[in-house]
Amino acid sequence: MSEPVFESGRAFHLRLTLLWSVIGIPGAMLCALYLMTILILTPEQWSAFGLGVALVAIGLTFFAQIFLRRFTRPIRQAIDAEVSGDLAADELRIAFSALARLPYRSVRDTLINWGCAALFVPLFMAFRLESISTFTGLVVAAAAISGGTVAAVFTFFAVKRMDAPLLNAWAQRLPDGCERAELMPHVPMSAKLVVPMLAVSVVTLFFALLLSDTFAGRPVEAQDVRVKQAYLSYCVDELAKDAETLERLREIAVAFSAAHTLLIIDRGTRAIVDGPADGLRASEVDWLLDRAESSAGESTRFDSENSFAWQSLDASNGKLLVAVTPGSVFTADQAGSRRAFVGLMCIALIITFLTCRVLASDVSTTTLRLIARAEKIAEGDFLSQEVVESEDELGVLGRAFDRMVGSLREMIGRVAAAADGLDRAVGDLGAIGEAVTGATDAQREDIERATAQVAAVNHKVSEITGSAQALNANVEEASSSILELGAASEELNQTATTLSNHVEEVGGSIEQMIRSVAQVGENTEGLAGGVSETASSMSEMAAAMTEVDGNASQAASLSSQVVMLSERGQERVHETISGMEAIRDATQVADTVIGSLAARMAEIGAIVDVIDDVADETNLLALNAAIIAAQAGDQGRSFSVVADEIKDLADRVLTSTKEIGDLIRSVQSETVNATDAIGRGTESVLSGVELAADAGLALEEITGAARDSGGRIEEIVQAVREQAGAARHVAGLMERVSEQVEVIQDAGREQERGNEVMARGAHVTRDVAQQTQRTTEEQSRGAGRIRHSMESIRDTVDQIHAGLQEQTNSCRSTVSFLEQVFERTCSNEESSRRLGDATRALSEQAAVLREDVRRFRIQ
Amino acid sequence: MSESRVELACFEIADQMVGIDVLHIREIVRNQETTPLPKAPSLIEGVIDLRGKVIPIVDLGRALAKGSCQAGAAARIAIVEIDELVFGLRVDAAVDVLSVASGSVEGPPALATHSGYDAVRAVVRRKDAPPVMVLALEEILESVYRSNPRSGEEAQ
């Protein structure tokens, strides 16, 4: 709150009284003059009437002062309350209204005072002093009225100037322009103009009356001419009686100022016959004689400083008596009246100038304050408490300024709030964009990890394929060994058959031996060779069996390795599926985030629409303000600058909101793209999950097949071991055959010991040969079973190989799908980067908007 | 400011700029729905309620035979006053207040005035822009008076 303008109500009243006294000095002087006039009157002219008139005038003045004092009481009380700091609003309103009406009240009182002087005193003088003419009374009344009018004008503007600071200070405490407008008296500027012009007119009328009074002195001059002619007639009469009296008459004329000198001119000789010879120049004499046709007359020659009056001394008009008066006397009178005229005109001019200056300064002070206010607004300072208060149209303009500043403050506040909201929304948008980028990064990392895992699976599968191929090769090898074994068995079988034949032959030979013992030894040698051949074949077969056994064990270990690798592959496939699901979850999070981003965008769009509306409203307001400013003419020029500024601002806001709208639309379309990409990514992930599940199933089949193949190999091993046992048994039997052969040899050698023993031996031999044949047949069947098992192993291995191939293809398609997902993720990242760019652009726009708003100080 | 200037409020009618002396303009408001008046001159669209005052509205586009104004977001109603008569002119858009020197104001082309086309009082030249037609509001008012009362189906 600013300092009080007056230190107390008493100080205000003192200043007001001092002001009235200074302005009232001419009036007081006029009153004193009238009082003096009354006082110098003779006691007979004193009367109760005159005294009464004077008392009425004084009393009216006195009562006017009392009423004025009562009128200013609320103002004084309000000032005292303001100084002590407890000024109530109602009190302030009453005091404000009184203060606004104080200049008019002052004018009324001044006019009452001077009106009393102007009416009563001249009336009294006219009644009581016969020597004062009505004209003089009128002049006095006009003087009083004009003086009163001028004094009223000066009082008005002086009081207004004095209470203007207080009025403006109080107007700041009554910020409502409408309320102030009700409290202010409404005086149009035209009325303000009319009053000084009226004052000037009255003053001019007064001085015109004075001038006419001055020119009213002309009859005096005419009187003077008449006096001069009468005196000349008197002189003519005197000269007719006594010619010597001219010198005396001349002295009398000079003494009474009737003429400067007297001359007598003879018309015939055209010469001065009496009087100073150098009194007139010859040209003047000629001029005079030319003009003086009549017996009497008077004239003033234009190029002479003298004026003349003349009369004929005789009837024949032969001699002229001429009275010469120097023109300087008249000239002096004329110069005097000219000076008076110039002086009066100067006074009228000064009064006119002063009244006009007072009026102009009243208008210009208010206008300058309005301009200062407008420039502050143009600088964006809406907080200025400067209030311009005036009771004319400028006051109305000032209150319109207040309303405009209020609505502009409110509006810019709304724009600032909207800019803040935009800023917050942009911040949210940036956070969302970062979240999207983070989610996309995480997604990309997941996909890279999944790709690496799938590559590892692929690697393992190719390892398994290599192992399966090695197994295949081993199985082939085992198969060829078994075939070899089969061939050996066949050979063994043939040998056994041969043995059987030999035994048959032995049977026959025993008969023969019985018949020819001589050949027995030879046959026994052949038998021993066959037996040793059989034994070597059997040991060869046993070695082949051992080899088959080793290969089968190797195949079994390979099968278990295949099972183990398949289980590891299954684990990797499960890992892949869980990675895929993580990708799907991350994608769904990104989708949700982008959805909320789109919702935020829609909110921003709504805010931008609000800003757009406000800017449109501002534009309309600024246009109306520009029209009002244009109607105000030159005084509204600075205001129109403000209006243009506001309009430009509104246009810039409109452009910005349009750009923001475009940005939002592009962000929304990007959001749709991102949503589509995420949808496609999700589909890819789902198909990847399905494929991985298929791969898992395939691996399970492989595991089952491998386990099956392991079981078969175990069977092979079992059969081979069984066969090996049979072979060993055959070998044992062959040992026994060998022993029997030795026994036969012994028996052959001991042939002499008896034929029955030999026949029993031949029987035993035949049994053994039959047993051998059975055994070899059994061995041949075992080899067939081994071959069959090997074929089934080979089928299984082929099946494993095909399964692995399938798994490899699955891995490859998984990798390609993952690469697609990776590409989509990259495009997602690109989208989110563009989203970030858009957000940054939006943020910049918001910063520009906020900077614009910050130019205005509104709080 | 020794040079005398003319202040014009500029409006857009069918992509053409027309000007009205700001001394005739009381206010510019947003476009709003009018209530039709039965048997009124056909150029009067109807009336609006502007802060408790009923004001007749003339479509300036139709008054200048350029077709009805587009009721877009930029459409405005200029409240004008002439001979103490207040009415509204519907325009496509309110553009700006133009302050031009009196020197750049010319009379309308003689061909136009001789052919009875007197709605344009003057033409204001502008640098790098098409000229602005300054409208004679009295003539527009006269053409409103001369226009026939609207028939029954038009009033619908």
PDB file of C-alpha atoms in Angstrom, chain A residues 613 616-620 623-624 626-628 630-631 633-634 637 644 647, chain B residues 1 5 7 9 22-23 25 27-30 73 76 94-97 99:
ATOM      1  CA  ASP A 613     -10.111 -21.647 -28.367  1.00  0.00           C
ATOM      2  CA  ASP A 616      -9.204 -17.463 -31.056  1.00  0.00           C
ATOM      3  CA  GLU A 617     -11.016 -15.554 -28.302  1.00  0.00           C
ATOM      4  CA  THR A 618      -7.886 -13.421 -27.790  1.00  0.00           C
ATOM      5  CA  ASN A 619      -7.762 -12.701 -31.491  1.00  0.00           C
ATOM      6  CA  LEU A 620     -11.391 -11.481 -31.458  1.00  0.00           C
ATOM      7  CA  LEU A 623      -9.577  -7.012 -32.984  1.00  0.00           C
ATOM      8  CA  ASN A 624     -12.318  -5.319 -30.963  1.00  0.00           C
ATOM      9  CA  ALA A 626      -7.949  -2.381 -32.142  1.00  0.00           C
ATOM     10  CA  ILE A 627     -11.308  -1.036 -33.405  1.00  0.00           C
ATOM     11  CA  ILE A 628     -11.910   0.860 -30.147  1.00  0.00           C
ATOM     12  CA  ALA A 630      -8.861   3.279 -33.926  1.00  0.00           C
ATOM     13  CA  GLN A 631     -12.106   5.018 -32.947  1.00  0.00           C
ATOM     14  CA  GLY A 633      -7.972   8.347 -32.912  1.00  0.00           C
ATOM     15  CA  ASP A 634      -4.475   9.569 -32.066  1.00  0.00           C
ATOM     16  CA  ARG A 637      -2.532   4.946 -31.101  1.00  0.00           C
ATOM     17  CA  ASP A 644      -1.719  -5.471 -32.479  1.00  0.00           C
ATOM     18  CA  LYS A 647      -3.273 -10.129 -31.946  1.00  0.00           C
TER      19      LYS A 647
ATOM     20  CA  MET B   1       0.665  12.781 -36.943  1.00  0.00           C
ATOM     21  CA  ARG B   5      -5.410   8.676 -41.922  1.00  0.00           C
ATOM     22  CA  GLU B   7      -8.995   3.518 -40.111  1.00  0.00           C
ATOM     23  CA  ALA B   9     -11.857  -2.711 -40.272  1.00  0.00           C
ATOM     24  CA  VAL B  22     -14.179   1.766 -37.887  1.00  0.00           C
ATOM     25  CA  LEU B  23     -16.352   4.696 -36.815  1.00  0.00           C
ATOM     26  CA  ILE B  25     -18.194  -0.524 -36.178  1.00  0.00           C
ATOM     27  CA  GLU B  27     -18.222  -4.501 -32.063  1.00  0.00           C
ATOM     28  CA  ILE B  28     -17.215  -7.782 -33.670  1.00  0.00           C
ATOM     29  CA  VAL B  29     -18.714 -10.953 -32.235  1.00  0.00           C
ATOM     30  CA  ARG B  30     -18.612 -14.655 -33.120  1.00  0.00           C
ATOM     31  CA  ALA B  73     -15.037 -21.265 -37.300  1.00  0.00           C
ATOM     32  CA  ARG B  76     -17.894 -13.304 -37.498  1.00  0.00           C
ATOM     33  CA  ALA B  94     -12.575 -10.532 -39.593  1.00  0.00           C
ATOM     34  CA  VAL B  95      -9.004  -9.878 -40.636  1.00  0.00           C
ATOM     35  CA  ASP B  96      -7.473  -6.737 -39.160  1.00  0.00           C
ATOM     36  CA  VAL B  97      -7.751  -3.014 -38.589  1.00  0.00           C
ATOM     37  CA  SER B  99      -4.744   2.305 -40.974  1.00  0.00           C
TER      38      SER B  99
END
